[in-house]
Structures are given as C-alpha cells and as structure tokens.
Amino acid sequence: MTGKSKYENQHGIFNPDDQRLKITIIGVGSSGSFIALTLAKMGFRNITIIDFDKVELHNIPNQFYRMKDIGKYKVDALQDIIKQFTDIDVGTKIELIDDGSKLDLSIDRIYIIAVDTIECRKDVYNQLKDSPLKVIDGGLGGEEFHTQVLEMDNKEHQERYEKYLKAEHKQAPCGFQNVIYTILNESSEICNIVKRIDKKESIPSQIRRDMRSYRILSAK
C-alpha cells in the first residue's frame, strides 16, 4: 500500500481531499457518537462535537464508549476514541446548548442535531433559523428512526420543523427506548446525507424507517 491513500477504495464515493464543509454535531450520545466516528472513518475532518454529559453505565450498550470511559465527559472520551481509530483530531466543546449559546453561522458549516430533548432542539433551531445553513435532525424511538434535512432559510422547512417541535412526543417505556441496530442504521443514513450535501448531490428532506417491519415509512 506504499504511496497509496488509505481512502482509495472509496474515492469514487467520497474523497476526503475534496471535503468542502465543516461539521458540528450537537449531542454525542447514541446516534451522535456513531455519526462522529463514521464520518471520521470516511475521512471527514473539521468535525466539532458538543455535549455537556458524562459517560454512564447505561450508555455502554447503545453508545460508542468503553467501560473505562465511565465518568469521563463524552466529548473527551469520543475525541480519544476517534483519534485511536482514525488518527483524526476532532474539536470538542463541553456545553449544554441553550438560548444563551452562540453557534457559528458560517456558510461553510453543517449542523447535525443528535440531542434527546425537544427543548434543546428548540434552542438550536431558534439560533439557526433563517440562516443559509443546512441542518440534519436525527430522532430515534425504539426500532424506528426519523431523519429530517432542513434548509434553515426555507419557509416550508421551517413550518414542517416547527410543527414537529410542537407535537406531543411520548417517551417509550424503559426497555423499549432504543437499540443499537436502529441507532447504527440512522447514523449510517445521516453520514450518507452529509456526504451528499458536501458533494452537492440530491438529498431527501426526510426519511422515516421502521426496523421491526423492515419498512421505509416515508422518504421525500
């Protein structure tokens, strides 16, 4: 392999040398931790991960953390894991995003929302609304996931997302909230969308899939 790129087997799909956009992932729990690692595995750089939480025992089955990471801040543990797996350095911020936070509105940035509360989603949305940015929101529940792609200055997208934020979201009972294979499927889907946005390829506005029935419930 001397003289060859370690990414040569995927160059026709994505060449890291051609990356245009910077990526910020808000929330590195279940899907966020796998999204960050997968993007780095693909060769994406200029990744920033934001979270305020620490790794706990119940995170181990469905998040990309190790037993030895328990008690560490998630962003610090994930930064170390990604460096070990890919030799790529990611930026980190230990922060709870709220209405007092200041997010980068540079036009060359894409945001991935991978938080687990509607309130945090609202705070991120209110800061990014009307900006010329694209946002990917990943929602999980049991064996179903719902991924949305938003142009933040698109009124139709704003109306759709605001309706989603106002809807009643019932939390599944303990033991049915999420499972690793649903998380991995959604994470892979989001990484595909990031690649497509970076390469200016066509993208869906939303995808909903039920893993239990193997059905794509909607794709637009």
Short mmCIF file of C-alpha atoms in Angstrom, two decimals:
data_model
loop_
_atom_site.label_atom_id
_atom_site.label_comp_id
_atom_site.label_asym_id
_atom_site.label_seq_id
_atom_site.Cartn_x
_atom_site.Cartn_y
_atom_site.Cartn_z
CA MET A 1 0.00 0.00 0.00
CA THR A 2 3.07 2.30 -0.08
CA GLY A 3 2.22 5.58 -1.80
CA LYS A 4 -1.48 4.84 -1.86
CA SER A 5 -4.21 6.67 0.02
CA LYS A 6 -5.88 4.70 2.78
CA TYR A 7 -9.18 6.01 1.38
CA GLU A 8 -8.59 4.89 -2.22
CA ASN A 9 -11.27 2.17 -2.08
CA GLN A 10 -13.97 4.82 -1.56
CA HIS A 11 -12.66 7.66 -3.76
CA GLY A 12 -15.45 7.20 -6.28
CA ILE A 13 -17.99 7.73 -3.49
CA PHE A 14 -16.20 10.25 -1.30
CA ASN A 15 -12.65 11.61 -1.48
CA PRO A 16 -11.68 13.33 1.79
CA ASP A 17 -9.35 15.67 -0.13
CA ASP A 18 -12.44 17.24 -1.69
CA GLN A 19 -14.31 17.97 1.56
CA ARG A 20 -15.97 21.41 1.43
CA LEU A 21 -17.94 21.73 4.65
CA LYS A 22 -17.19 21.89 8.35
CA ILE A 23 -19.37 19.70 10.57
CA THR A 24 -20.77 20.34 14.03
CA ILE A 25 -22.51 17.51 15.89
CA ILE A 26 -24.64 18.63 18.83
CA GLY A 27 -25.08 15.69 21.17
CA VAL A 28 -22.77 12.68 21.11
CA GLY A 29 -24.89 10.09 22.85
CA SER A 30 -26.42 7.21 20.91
CA SER A 31 -26.52 8.31 17.28
CA GLY A 32 -24.15 11.27 17.71
CA SER A 33 -21.22 9.16 18.89
CA PHE A 34 -21.53 6.76 15.95
CA ILE A 35 -22.06 9.58 13.46
CA ALA A 36 -18.85 11.28 14.59
CA LEU A 37 -16.83 8.07 14.35
CA THR A 38 -18.31 7.07 10.97
CA LEU A 39 -17.64 10.49 9.43
CA ALA A 40 -14.04 10.33 10.67
CA LYS A 41 -13.73 6.77 9.29
CA MET A 42 -14.83 8.18 5.93
CA GLY A 43 -12.03 10.73 6.17
CA PHE A 44 -14.06 13.80 7.10
CA ARG A 45 -12.13 16.39 9.06
CA ASN A 46 -13.11 19.73 10.57
CA ILE A 47 -15.57 17.97 12.90
CA THR A 48 -16.63 19.61 16.16
CA ILE A 49 -18.55 17.65 18.79
CA ILE A 50 -20.62 19.36 21.51
CA ASP A 51 -22.07 17.76 24.63
CA PHE A 52 -22.15 18.51 28.36
CA ASP A 53 -22.81 14.99 29.66
CA LYS A 54 -20.58 12.31 31.11
CA VAL A 55 -20.48 8.61 30.17
CA GLU A 56 -22.62 6.41 32.43
CA LEU A 57 -23.01 2.66 32.70
CA HIS A 58 -26.36 2.62 30.87
CA ASN A 59 -24.71 4.35 27.88
CA ILE A 60 -22.42 1.40 27.12
CA PRO A 61 -24.93 -0.82 25.19
CA ASN A 62 -26.03 1.87 22.73
CA GLN A 63 -23.29 4.49 22.53
CA PHE A 64 -19.74 4.28 21.21
CA TYR A 65 -17.99 4.34 24.57
CA ARG A 66 -15.85 1.91 26.53
CA MET A 67 -16.23 0.73 30.11
CA LYS A 68 -13.11 2.68 31.00
CA ASP A 69 -14.81 5.88 29.77
CA ILE A 70 -17.44 5.84 32.52
CA GLY A 71 -17.22 9.10 34.43
CA LYS A 72 -15.46 10.99 31.61
CA TYR A 73 -17.05 13.77 29.62
CA LYS A 74 -18.43 12.23 26.44
CA VAL A 75 -16.65 14.68 24.15
CA ASP A 76 -13.28 13.94 25.76
CA ALA A 77 -13.77 10.17 25.59
CA LEU A 78 -15.01 10.29 22.00
CA GLN A 79 -12.18 12.56 20.91
CA ASP A 80 -9.73 9.96 22.21
CA ILE A 81 -11.60 7.06 20.58
CA ILE A 82 -11.76 8.78 17.19
CA LYS A 83 -8.05 9.62 17.34
CA GLN A 84 -7.24 5.97 18.09
CA PHE A 85 -9.49 4.60 15.35
CA THR A 86 -8.74 7.12 12.59
CA ASP A 87 -5.82 9.40 13.60
CA ILE A 88 -8.18 12.33 13.04
CA ASP A 89 -8.44 15.13 15.60
CA VAL A 90 -11.93 16.44 16.32
CA GLY A 91 -12.74 19.67 18.11
CA THR A 92 -14.68 19.49 21.36
CA LYS A 93 -16.93 21.73 23.43
CA ILE A 94 -18.29 20.78 26.85
CA GLU A 95 -21.51 22.76 26.67
CA LEU A 96 -25.26 22.47 27.10
CA ILE A 97 -26.79 24.30 24.16
CA ASP A 98 -29.48 26.71 25.37
CA ASP A 99 -30.87 30.11 24.41
CA GLY A 100 -27.66 31.76 25.67
CA SER A 101 -25.33 29.76 23.45
CA LYS A 102 -23.64 31.20 20.39
CA LEU A 103 -23.43 28.91 17.37
CA ASP A 104 -21.20 29.51 14.37
CA LEU A 105 -23.28 30.67 11.41
CA SER A 106 -20.51 30.42 8.82
CA ILE A 107 -21.95 29.41 5.47
CA ASP A 108 -19.46 26.52 5.13
CA ARG A 109 -20.81 24.67 8.18
CA ILE A 110 -23.43 21.94 8.52
CA TYR A 111 -25.10 21.05 11.81
CA ILE A 112 -26.25 17.63 12.98
CA ILE A 113 -28.75 17.65 15.86
CA ALA A 114 -28.44 14.43 17.83
CA VAL A 115 -29.84 15.52 21.20
CA ASP A 116 -32.51 13.69 23.16
CA THR A 117 -34.82 16.55 24.19
CA ILE A 118 -37.21 18.77 22.28
CA GLU A 119 -36.20 21.78 24.39
CA CYS A 120 -32.59 21.54 23.22
CA ARG A 121 -33.79 21.17 19.63
CA LYS A 122 -35.83 24.36 20.03
CA ASP A 123 -32.81 26.27 21.33
CA VAL A 124 -30.66 25.11 18.39
CA TYR A 125 -33.43 25.87 15.90
CA ASN A 126 -34.02 29.38 17.24
CA GLN A 127 -30.35 30.22 16.76
CA LEU A 128 -30.04 28.77 13.27
CA LYS A 129 -33.44 29.80 11.90
CA ASP A 130 -33.23 31.99 8.76
CA SER A 131 -29.50 31.30 8.33
CA PRO A 132 -28.28 29.92 4.96
CA LEU A 133 -27.29 26.61 6.57
CA LYS A 134 -28.41 23.02 6.32
CA VAL A 135 -29.29 21.06 9.45
CA ILE A 136 -29.81 17.32 9.85
CA ASP A 137 -32.01 16.24 12.75
CA GLY A 138 -31.96 12.61 13.85
CA GLY A 139 -34.76 11.27 16.01
CA LEU A 140 -34.90 7.78 17.50
CA GLY A 141 -37.57 5.75 19.23
CA GLY A 142 -37.46 2.01 19.84
CA GLU A 143 -37.00 0.36 16.44
CA GLU A 144 -37.94 3.43 14.41
CA PHE A 145 -35.97 6.47 13.35
CA HIS A 146 -36.93 9.75 11.70
CA THR A 147 -34.26 11.83 9.95
CA GLN A 148 -35.02 15.34 8.71
CA VAL A 149 -32.93 17.60 6.48
CA LEU A 150 -33.64 21.29 6.85
CA GLU A 151 -32.64 24.37 4.90
CA MET A 152 -32.88 26.92 7.67
CA ASP A 153 -33.94 29.80 5.42
CA ASN A 154 -36.65 27.74 3.70
CA LYS A 155 -40.10 28.72 4.99
CA GLU A 156 -41.64 25.34 4.12
CA HIS A 157 -38.91 23.55 6.05
CA GLN A 158 -39.36 25.94 8.97
CA GLU A 159 -43.08 25.26 9.13
CA ARG A 160 -42.55 21.49 8.99
CA TYR A 161 -39.94 21.52 11.73
CA GLU A 162 -41.89 23.89 13.95
CA LYS A 163 -44.86 21.57 13.68
CA TYR A 164 -42.59 18.70 14.72
CA LEU A 165 -41.28 20.67 17.69
CA LYS A 166 -44.80 21.49 18.88
CA ALA A 167 -46.11 17.93 18.52
CA GLU A 168 -46.58 15.70 21.55
CA HIS A 169 -43.67 13.28 21.83
CA LYS A 170 -44.36 10.35 24.11
CA GLN A 171 -41.33 8.64 25.60
CA ALA A 172 -41.26 4.88 25.21
CA PRO A 173 -41.26 2.86 28.43
CA CYS A 174 -37.91 1.81 29.86
CA GLY A 175 -36.63 -1.21 27.96
CA PHE A 176 -38.15 -0.05 24.64
CA GLN A 177 -36.43 3.31 24.11
CA ASN A 178 -33.65 2.33 21.71
CA VAL A 179 -31.50 -0.49 20.48
CA ILE A 180 -28.11 -0.50 18.81
CA TYR A 181 -29.15 -1.68 15.33
CA THR A 182 -31.66 1.17 14.96
CA ILE A 183 -29.02 3.64 16.07
CA LEU A 184 -26.48 2.27 13.60
CA ASN A 185 -28.95 2.43 10.71
CA GLU A 186 -29.88 6.03 11.44
CA SER A 187 -26.25 7.02 11.94
CA SER A 188 -25.29 5.50 8.59
CA GLU A 189 -28.17 7.26 6.88
CA ILE A 190 -27.11 10.61 8.33
CA CYS A 191 -23.49 10.11 7.25
CA ASN A 192 -24.68 9.34 3.73
CA ILE A 193 -26.68 12.58 3.75
CA VAL A 194 -23.66 14.57 4.98
CA LYS A 195 -21.60 13.15 2.13
CA ARG A 196 -24.32 14.01 -0.38
CA ILE A 197 -24.60 17.58 0.90
CA ASP A 198 -20.83 18.02 0.81
CA LYS A 199 -20.72 16.76 -2.79
CA LYS A 200 -23.80 18.81 -3.79
CA GLU A 201 -25.77 15.68 -4.63
CA SER A 202 -29.53 15.35 -4.30
CA ILE A 203 -30.80 14.78 -0.78
CA PRO A 204 -34.10 13.77 0.83
CA SER A 205 -35.96 16.18 3.09
CA GLN A 206 -36.92 13.40 5.49
CA ILE A 207 -36.71 9.65 5.97
CA ARG A 208 -38.69 7.55 8.41
CA ARG A 209 -37.95 3.85 8.83
CA ASP A 210 -39.31 1.05 10.99
CA MET A 211 -36.68 -1.60 11.68
CA ARG A 212 -39.19 -4.03 13.14
CA SER A 213 -41.13 -4.37 9.88
CA TYR A 214 -38.17 -3.62 7.56
CA ARG A 215 -40.26 -0.86 6.02
CA ILE A 216 -39.37 2.68 4.98
CA LEU A 217 -42.44 4.51 6.24
CA SER A 218 -41.73 7.68 4.30
CA ALA A 219 -38.98 9.20 2.18
CA LYS A 220 -39.28 12.55 0.46
#
